[in-house]
JSON list of C-alpha atoms and ligand atoms in Angstrom, two decimals:
[
{"chain": "A", "resi": 17, "resn": "UNK", "atom": "CA", "xyz": [63.46, 160.06, 114.42]},
{"chain": "A", "resi": 18, "resn": "UNK", "atom": "CA", "xyz": [65.57, 162.89, 115.68]},
{"chain": "A", "resi": 19, "resn": "UNK", "atom": "CA", "xyz": [65.47, 163.10, 119.45]},
{"chain": "A", "resi": 20, "resn": "UNK", "atom": "CA", "xyz": [67.07, 166.40, 120.22]},
{"chain": "A", "resi": 21, "resn": "UNK", "atom": "CA", "xyz": [65.98, 169.98, 120.55]},
{"chain": "A", "resi": 22, "resn": "UNK", "atom": "CA", "xyz": [68.20, 173.00, 120.78]},
{"chain": "A", "resi": 23, "resn": "UNK", "atom": "CA", "xyz": [67.06, 175.70, 123.17]},
{"chain": "A", "resi": 24, "resn": "UNK", "atom": "CA", "xyz": [67.46, 179.18, 121.78]},
{"chain": "A", "resi": 25, "resn": "UNK", "atom": "CA", "xyz": [69.02, 178.89, 118.36]},
{"chain": "A", "resi": 26, "resn": "UNK", "atom": "CA", "xyz": [67.61, 175.77, 116.70]},
{"chain": "A", "resi": 27, "resn": "UNK", "atom": "CA", "xyz": [70.35, 173.34, 115.79]},
{"chain": "A", "resi": 28, "resn": "UNK", "atom": "CA", "xyz": [69.68, 171.54, 112.55]},
{"chain": "A", "resi": 29, "resn": "UNK", "atom": "CA", "xyz": [72.28, 168.89, 111.71]},
{"chain": "A", "resi": 30, "resn": "UNK", "atom": "CA", "xyz": [73.84, 169.02, 108.28]},
{"chain": "A", "resi": 31, "resn": "UNK", "atom": "CA", "xyz": [71.85, 165.92, 107.35]},
{"chain": "A", "resi": 32, "resn": "UNK", "atom": "CA", "xyz": [68.85, 168.19, 106.97]},
{"chain": "A", "resi": 33, "resn": "UNK", "atom": "CA", "xyz": [66.80, 166.38, 109.60]},
{"chain": "A", "resi": 34, "resn": "UNK", "atom": "CA", "xyz": [65.43, 169.01, 111.93]},
{"chain": "A", "resi": 35, "resn": "UNK", "atom": "CA", "xyz": [65.36, 167.94, 115.58]},
{"chain": "A", "resi": 36, "resn": "UNK", "atom": "CA", "xyz": [61.86, 167.08, 116.69]},
{"chain": "A", "resi": 37, "resn": "UNK", "atom": "CA", "xyz": [60.16, 169.17, 119.33]},
{"chain": "A", "resi": 38, "resn": "UNK", "atom": "CA", "xyz": [61.12, 167.87, 122.74]},
{"chain": "A", "resi": 39, "resn": "UNK", "atom": "CA", "xyz": [59.56, 168.43, 126.10]},
{"chain": "A", "resi": 40, "resn": "UNK", "atom": "CA", "xyz": [61.80, 167.76, 129.01]},
{"chain": "A", "resi": 41, "resn": "UNK", "atom": "CA", "xyz": [64.45, 165.21, 128.28]},
{"chain": "A", "resi": 42, "resn": "UNK", "atom": "CA", "xyz": [68.08, 165.11, 129.29]},
{"chain": "A", "resi": 43, "resn": "UNK", "atom": "CA", "xyz": [69.56, 168.56, 128.87]},
{"chain": "A", "resi": 44, "resn": "UNK", "atom": "CA", "xyz": [73.16, 168.69, 127.67]},
{"chain": "A", "resi": 45, "resn": "UNK", "atom": "CA", "xyz": [75.41, 171.35, 126.22]},
{"chain": "A", "resi": 46, "resn": "UNK", "atom": "CA", "xyz": [77.46, 170.22, 123.26]},
{"chain": "A", "resi": 47, "resn": "UNK", "atom": "CA", "xyz": [80.06, 172.54, 121.76]},
{"chain": "A", "resi": 48, "resn": "UNK", "atom": "CA", "xyz": [78.22, 175.51, 123.24]},
{"chain": "A", "resi": 49, "resn": "UNK", "atom": "CA", "xyz": [74.75, 174.55, 122.00]},
{"chain": "A", "resi": 50, "resn": "UNK", "atom": "CA", "xyz": [71.94, 173.26, 124.18]},
{"chain": "A", "resi": 51, "resn": "UNK", "atom": "CA", "xyz": [70.07, 170.05, 123.43]},
{"chain": "A", "resi": 52, "resn": "UNK", "atom": "CA", "xyz": [67.52, 167.85, 125.17]},
{"chain": "A", "resi": 53, "resn": "UNK", "atom": "CA", "xyz": [67.68, 164.10, 124.59]},
{"chain": "A", "resi": 54, "resn": "UNK", "atom": "CA", "xyz": [64.24, 162.51, 124.80]},
{"chain": "A", "resi": 55, "resn": "UNK", "atom": "CA", "xyz": [65.16, 159.04, 123.60]},
{"chain": "A", "resi": 56, "resn": "UNK", "atom": "CA", "xyz": [66.50, 156.03, 125.49]},
{"chain": "A", "resi": 57, "resn": "UNK", "atom": "CA", "xyz": [68.34, 157.35, 128.57]},
{"chain": "A", "resi": 58, "resn": "UNK", "atom": "CA", "xyz": [70.80, 154.46, 128.22]},
{"chain": "A", "resi": 59, "resn": "UNK", "atom": "CA", "xyz": [71.85, 155.53, 124.71]},
{"chain": "A", "resi": 60, "resn": "UNK", "atom": "CA", "xyz": [75.63, 155.99, 124.78]},
{"chain": "A", "resi": 61, "resn": "UNK", "atom": "CA", "xyz": [76.82, 159.52, 124.17]},
{"chain": "A", "resi": 62, "resn": "UNK", "atom": "CA", "xyz": [78.72, 158.29, 121.12]},
{"chain": "A", "resi": 63, "resn": "UNK", "atom": "CA", "xyz": [75.51, 157.27, 119.34]},
{"chain": "A", "resi": 64, "resn": "UNK", "atom": "CA", "xyz": [73.76, 160.46, 120.41]},
{"chain": "A", "resi": 65, "resn": "UNK", "atom": "CA", "xyz": [76.58, 162.49, 118.87]},
{"chain": "A", "resi": 66, "resn": "UNK", "atom": "CA", "xyz": [76.86, 160.46, 115.69]},
{"chain": "A", "resi": 67, "resn": "UNK", "atom": "CA", "xyz": [73.32, 159.21, 114.98]},
{"chain": "A", "resi": 68, "resn": "UNK", "atom": "CA", "xyz": [71.14, 161.97, 116.43]},
{"chain": "A", "resi": 69, "resn": "UNK", "atom": "CA", "xyz": [73.22, 165.12, 115.99]},
{"chain": "A", "resi": 70, "resn": "UNK", "atom": "CA", "xyz": [75.35, 163.85, 113.11]},
{"chain": "A", "resi": 71, "resn": "UNK", "atom": "CA", "xyz": [78.51, 165.01, 114.81]},
{"chain": "A", "resi": 72, "resn": "UNK", "atom": "CA", "xyz": [80.50, 162.19, 113.24]},
{"chain": "A", "resi": 73, "resn": "UNK", "atom": "CA", "xyz": [84.01, 163.33, 114.17]},
{"chain": "A", "resi": 74, "resn": "UNK", "atom": "CA", "xyz": [83.99, 161.17, 117.29]},
{"chain": "A", "resi": 75, "resn": "UNK", "atom": "CA", "xyz": [84.58, 157.58, 116.21]},
{"chain": "A", "resi": 76, "resn": "UNK", "atom": "CA", "xyz": [83.77, 154.13, 117.54]},
{"chain": "A", "resi": 77, "resn": "UNK", "atom": "CA", "xyz": [86.85, 152.84, 119.30]},
{"chain": "A", "resi": 78, "resn": "UNK", "atom": "CA", "xyz": [85.67, 149.49, 120.57]},
{"chain": "A", "resi": 79, "resn": "UNK", "atom": "CA", "xyz": [82.87, 148.46, 122.93]},
{"chain": "A", "resi": 80, "resn": "UNK", "atom": "CA", "xyz": [84.83, 149.77, 125.89]},
{"chain": "A", "resi": 81, "resn": "UNK", "atom": "CA", "xyz": [86.49, 152.67, 124.11]},
{"chain": "A", "resi": 82, "resn": "UNK", "atom": "CA", "xyz": [89.92, 151.08, 124.35]},
{"chain": "A", "resi": 83, "resn": "UNK", "atom": "CA", "xyz": [91.47, 152.68, 121.26]},
{"chain": "A", "resi": 84, "resn": "UNK", "atom": "CA", "xyz": [90.72, 156.26, 122.24]},
{"chain": "A", "resi": 85, "resn": "UNK", "atom": "CA", "xyz": [88.87, 157.11, 119.01]},
{"chain": "A", "resi": 86, "resn": "UNK", "atom": "CA", "xyz": [85.72, 158.03, 120.96]},
{"chain": "A", "resi": 87, "resn": "UNK", "atom": "CA", "xyz": [87.28, 160.45, 123.44]},
{"chain": "A", "resi": 88, "resn": "UNK", "atom": "CA", "xyz": [85.48, 163.68, 124.24]},
{"chain": "A", "resi": 89, "resn": "UNK", "atom": "CA", "xyz": [85.63, 166.18, 127.07]},
{"chain": "A", "resi": 90, "resn": "UNK", "atom": "CA", "xyz": [82.79, 166.18, 129.60]},
{"chain": "A", "resi": 91, "resn": "UNK", "atom": "CA", "xyz": [82.98, 169.16, 131.91]},
{"chain": "A", "resi": 92, "resn": "UNK", "atom": "CA", "xyz": [86.62, 169.40, 130.85]},
{"chain": "A", "resi": 93, "resn": "UNK", "atom": "CA", "xyz": [87.40, 165.78, 131.73]},
{"chain": "A", "resi": 94, "resn": "UNK", "atom": "CA", "xyz": [88.53, 163.25, 129.13]},
{"chain": "A", "resi": 95, "resn": "UNK", "atom": "CA", "xyz": [86.01, 160.42, 128.79]},
{"chain": "A", "resi": 96, "resn": "UNK", "atom": "CA", "xyz": [85.11, 157.66, 126.38]},
{"chain": "A", "resi": 97, "resn": "UNK", "atom": "CA", "xyz": [81.80, 158.55, 124.69]},
{"chain": "A", "resi": 98, "resn": "UNK", "atom": "CA", "xyz": [80.77, 154.90, 124.25]},
{"chain": "A", "resi": 99, "resn": "UNK", "atom": "CA", "xyz": [80.86, 154.32, 128.00]},
{"chain": "A", "resi": 100, "resn": "UNK", "atom": "CA", "xyz": [78.69, 157.30, 128.93]},
{"chain": "A", "resi": 101, "resn": "UNK", "atom": "CA", "xyz": [74.91, 156.77, 128.87]},
{"chain": "A", "resi": 102, "resn": "UNK", "atom": "CA", "xyz": [72.97, 159.95, 128.24]},
{"chain": "A", "resi": 103, "resn": "UNK", "atom": "CA", "xyz": [71.30, 159.50, 131.64]},
{"chain": "A", "resi": 104, "resn": "UNK", "atom": "CA", "xyz": [74.63, 160.32, 133.31]},
{"chain": "A", "resi": 105, "resn": "UNK", "atom": "CA", "xyz": [75.15, 163.51, 131.37]},
{"chain": "A", "resi": 106, "resn": "UNK", "atom": "CA", "xyz": [72.25, 165.72, 132.44]},
{"chain": "A", "resi": 107, "resn": "UNK", "atom": "CA", "xyz": [73.45, 169.27, 132.80]},
{"chain": "A", "resi": 108, "resn": "UNK", "atom": "CA", "xyz": [76.95, 168.45, 131.56]},
{"chain": "A", "resi": 109, "resn": "UNK", "atom": "CA", "xyz": [79.01, 170.41, 129.06]},
{"chain": "A", "resi": 110, "resn": "UNK", "atom": "CA", "xyz": [80.53, 168.28, 126.31]},
{"chain": "A", "resi": 111, "resn": "UNK", "atom": "CA", "xyz": [83.23, 169.21, 123.83]},
{"chain": "A", "resi": 112, "resn": "UNK", "atom": "CA", "xyz": [83.84, 167.16, 120.71]},
{"chain": "A", "resi": 113, "resn": "UNK", "atom": "CA", "xyz": [86.37, 167.59, 117.93]},
{"chain": "A", "resi": 114, "resn": "UNK", "atom": "CA", "xyz": [83.79, 169.68, 116.05]},
{"chain": "A", "resi": 115, "resn": "UNK", "atom": "CA", "xyz": [83.95, 172.24, 118.87]},
{"chain": "A", "resi": 116, "resn": "UNK", "atom": "CA", "xyz": [87.71, 172.83, 118.81]},
{"chain": "A", "resi": 117, "resn": "UNK", "atom": "CA", "xyz": [88.08, 175.41, 116.04]},
{"chain": "A", "resi": 118, "resn": "UNK", "atom": "CA", "xyz": [87.21, 179.04, 116.71]},
{"chain": "A", "resi": 119, "resn": "UNK", "atom": "CA", "xyz": [84.01, 180.53, 115.31]},
{"chain": "A", "resi": 120, "resn": "UNK", "atom": "CA", "xyz": [85.99, 182.15, 112.48]},
{"chain": "A", "resi": 121, "resn": "UNK", "atom": "CA", "xyz": [87.35, 178.74, 111.45]},
{"chain": "A", "resi": 122, "resn": "UNK", "atom": "CA", "xyz": [90.79, 179.18, 113.00]},
{"chain": "A", "resi": 123, "resn": "UNK", "atom": "CA", "xyz": [91.94, 175.74, 114.03]},
{"chain": "A", "resi": 124, "resn": "UNK", "atom": "CA", "xyz": [92.85, 174.87, 117.59]},
{"chain": "A", "resi": 125, "resn": "UNK", "atom": "CA", "xyz": [96.67, 175.03, 117.93]},
{"chain": "A", "resi": 126, "resn": "UNK", "atom": "CA", "xyz": [96.84, 171.25, 118.30]},
{"chain": "A", "resi": 127, "resn": "UNK", "atom": "CA", "xyz": [94.77, 170.74, 115.14]},
{"chain": "A", "resi": 128, "resn": "UNK", "atom": "CA", "xyz": [97.17, 173.04, 113.30]},
{"chain": "A", "resi": 129, "resn": "UNK", "atom": "CA", "xyz": [100.14, 171.18, 114.75]},
{"chain": "A", "resi": 130, "resn": "UNK", "atom": "CA", "xyz": [98.75, 167.88, 113.40]},
{"chain": "A", "resi": 131, "resn": "UNK", "atom": "CA", "xyz": [98.67, 169.45, 109.95]},
{"chain": "A", "resi": 132, "resn": "UNK", "atom": "CA", "xyz": [102.12, 170.97, 110.32]},
{"chain": "A", "resi": 133, "resn": "UNK", "atom": "CA", "xyz": [103.58, 167.61, 111.33]},
{"chain": "A", "resi": 134, "resn": "UNK", "atom": "CA", "xyz": [101.58, 165.61, 108.78]},
{"chain": "A", "resi": 135, "resn": "UNK", "atom": "CA", "xyz": [100.31, 163.52, 111.68]},
{"chain": "A", "resi": 136, "resn": "UNK", "atom": "CA", "xyz": [97.11, 162.35, 109.97]},
{"chain": "A", "resi": 137, "resn": "UNK", "atom": "CA", "xyz": [96.88, 159.12, 108.00]},
{"chain": "A", "resi": 138, "resn": "UNK", "atom": "CA", "xyz": [93.37, 157.89, 107.30]},
{"chain": "A", "resi": 139, "resn": "UNK", "atom": "CA", "xyz": [92.17, 160.23, 110.05]},
{"chain": "A", "resi": 140, "resn": "UNK", "atom": "CA", "xyz": [90.01, 157.73, 111.93]},
{"chain": "A", "resi": 141, "resn": "UNK", "atom": "CA", "xyz": [91.98, 158.06, 115.14]},
{"chain": "A", "resi": 142, "resn": "UNK", "atom": "CA", "xyz": [92.73, 161.78, 114.81]},
{"chain": "A", "resi": 143, "resn": "UNK", "atom": "CA", "xyz": [89.76, 163.25, 116.73]},
{"chain": "A", "resi": 144, "resn": "UNK", "atom": "CA", "xyz": [90.53, 161.04, 119.70]},
{"chain": "A", "resi": 145, "resn": "UNK", "atom": "CA", "xyz": [94.21, 161.99, 119.67]},
{"chain": "A", "resi": 146, "resn": "UNK", "atom": "CA", "xyz": [93.24, 165.66, 119.54]},
{"chain": "A", "resi": 147, "resn": "UNK", "atom": "CA", "xyz": [90.96, 165.40, 122.56]},
{"chain": "A", "resi": 148, "resn": "UNK", "atom": "CA", "xyz": [93.50, 163.37, 124.53]},
{"chain": "A", "resi": 149, "resn": "UNK", "atom": "CA", "xyz": [96.31, 165.71, 123.49]},
{"chain": "A", "resi": 150, "resn": "UNK", "atom": "CA", "xyz": [94.38, 168.77, 124.61]},
{"chain": "A", "resi": 151, "resn": "UNK", "atom": "CA", "xyz": [93.68, 167.12, 127.93]},
{"chain": "A", "resi": 152, "resn": "UNK", "atom": "CA", "xyz": [97.36, 166.18, 128.29]},
{"chain": "A", "resi": 153, "resn": "UNK", "atom": "CA", "xyz": [98.59, 169.69, 127.46]},
{"chain": "A", "resi": 154, "resn": "UNK", "atom": "CA", "xyz": [96.25, 171.09, 130.09]},
{"chain": "A", "resi": 155, "resn": "UNK", "atom": "CA", "xyz": [97.71, 168.75, 132.69]},
{"chain": "A", "resi": 156, "resn": "UNK", "atom": "CA", "xyz": [101.31, 168.83, 131.44]},
{"chain": "A", "resi": 157, "resn": "UNK", "atom": "CA", "xyz": [102.14, 171.87, 129.31]},
{"chain": "A", "resi": 158, "resn": "UNK", "atom": "CA", "xyz": [105.53, 170.33, 128.32]},
{"chain": "A", "resi": 159, "resn": "UNK", "atom": "CA", "xyz": [104.80, 166.61, 128.00]},
{"chain": "A", "resi": 160, "resn": "UNK", "atom": "CA", "xyz": [107.56, 164.06, 127.55]},
{"chain": "A", "resi": 161, "resn": "UNK", "atom": "CA", "xyz": [107.50, 161.17, 125.07]},
{"chain": "A", "resi": 162, "resn": "UNK", "atom": "CA", "xyz": [106.59, 158.94, 127.99]},
{"chain": "A", "resi": 163, "resn": "UNK", "atom": "CA", "xyz": [103.63, 161.18, 128.86]},
{"chain": "A", "resi": 164, "resn": "UNK", "atom": "CA", "xyz": [102.38, 161.01, 125.28]},
{"chain": "A", "resi": 165, "resn": "UNK", "atom": "CA", "xyz": [102.98, 157.26, 125.07]},
{"chain": "A", "resi": 166, "resn": "UNK", "atom": "CA", "xyz": [100.69, 156.80, 128.05]},
{"chain": "A", "resi": 167, "resn": "UNK", "atom": "CA", "xyz": [97.69, 158.25, 126.22]},
{"chain": "A", "resi": 168, "resn": "UNK", "atom": "CA", "xyz": [95.02, 155.61, 125.63]},
{"chain": "A", "resi": 169, "resn": "UNK", "atom": "CA", "xyz": [94.98, 156.21, 121.87]},
{"chain": "A", "resi": 170, "resn": "UNK", "atom": "CA", "xyz": [96.26, 153.99, 119.11]},
{"chain": "A", "resi": 171, "resn": "UNK", "atom": "CA", "xyz": [96.77, 154.50, 115.38]},
{"chain": "A", "resi": 172, "resn": "UNK", "atom": "CA", "xyz": [96.61, 151.67, 112.86]},
{"chain": "A", "resi": 173, "resn": "UNK", "atom": "CA", "xyz": [98.21, 153.85, 110.22]},
{"chain": "A", "resi": 174, "resn": "UNK", "atom": "CA", "xyz": [101.41, 154.12, 112.25]},
{"chain": "A", "resi": 175, "resn": "UNK", "atom": "CA", "xyz": [101.30, 157.86, 112.87]},
{"chain": "A", "resi": 176, "resn": "UNK", "atom": "CA", "xyz": [102.33, 157.72, 116.52]},
{"chain": "A", "resi": 177, "resn": "UNK", "atom": "CA", "xyz": [105.76, 159.28, 115.93]},
{"chain": "A", "resi": 178, "resn": "UNK", "atom": "CA", "xyz": [104.26, 162.22, 114.05]},
{"chain": "A", "resi": 179, "resn": "UNK", "atom": "CA", "xyz": [101.47, 162.54, 116.62]},
{"chain": "A", "resi": 180, "resn": "UNK", "atom": "CA", "xyz": [104.13, 162.88, 119.31]},
{"chain": "A", "resi": 181, "resn": "UNK", "atom": "CA", "xyz": [105.84, 165.55, 117.24]},
{"chain": "A", "resi": 182, "resn": "UNK", "atom": "CA", "xyz": [102.54, 167.39, 116.78]},
{"chain": "A", "resi": 183, "resn": "UNK", "atom": "CA", "xyz": [101.75, 167.41, 120.48]},
{"chain": "A", "resi": 184, "resn": "UNK", "atom": "CA", "xyz": [105.26, 168.66, 121.22]},
{"chain": "A", "resi": 185, "resn": "UNK", "atom": "CA", "xyz": [104.95, 171.31, 118.51]},
{"chain": "A", "resi": 186, "resn": "UNK", "atom": "CA", "xyz": [101.72, 172.57, 120.07]},
{"chain": "A", "resi": 187, "resn": "UNK", "atom": "CA", "xyz": [103.39, 172.53, 123.49]},
{"chain": "A", "resi": 188, "resn": "UNK", "atom": "CA", "xyz": [106.22, 174.63, 122.10]},
{"chain": "A", "resi": 189, "resn": "UNK", "atom": "CA", "xyz": [103.85, 177.15, 120.53]},
{"chain": "A", "resi": 190, "resn": "UNK", "atom": "CA", "xyz": [105.33, 176.62, 117.06]},
{"chain": "A", "resi": 191, "resn": "UNK", "atom": "CA", "xyz": [102.08, 175.89, 115.28]},
{"chain": "A", "resi": 192, "resn": "UNK", "atom": "CA", "xyz": [101.74, 177.26, 111.79]},
{"chain": "A", "resi": 193, "resn": "UNK", "atom": "CA", "xyz": [105.53, 177.28, 111.34]},
{"chain": "A", "resi": 194, "resn": "UNK", "atom": "CA", "xyz": [106.63, 174.68, 108.85]},
{"chain": "B", "resi": 204, "resn": "FES", "atom": "S1", "xyz": [95.51, 157.91, 110.98]},
{"chain": "B", "resi": 204, "resn": "FES", "atom": "FE1", "xyz": [94.55, 156.02, 110.42]},
{"chain": "B", "resi": 204, "resn": "FES", "atom": "S2", "xyz": [94.19, 155.01, 112.30]},
{"chain": "B", "resi": 204, "resn": "FES", "atom": "FE2", "xyz": [95.37, 156.74, 112.83]}
]
């Protein structure tokens, strides 16, 4: 059963399951839309995103989030979605990979840089890299290889070298230039 309700504009996930009416619940803002979670307060944010809202960009990255595939921004801070119970997120603003592009579909500069550098293999790890890369570029606008190597993400397809190039391309403002 869907356990979310959007306030204002109803949010209906692409799966066609309309969120059930909710009274009270844990209010969160996700990618600019407001929801109230009325299910288990201990449900990890990752499952709320994927199984309730069908925002499936954020991936399972291990029980403790070690691979970085489940990274999202909570109030602008990089966190592992599997480690965050909904009960801790009341009133918080969450950004997932689905919230990075502009309303007109223009990709975030780092998303475009990943395309420009062909930094996507199977794509499983990509949303996590994007969130971590955005966080890194906020903290260090010109990151070094060492800065990028310290990100908690991993890639089983071996794209790390191209991911580094993509983050550096975004840092240099050269996105969209082949
Ligand atoms: S692109 Fe496949 S795991 Fe990274």
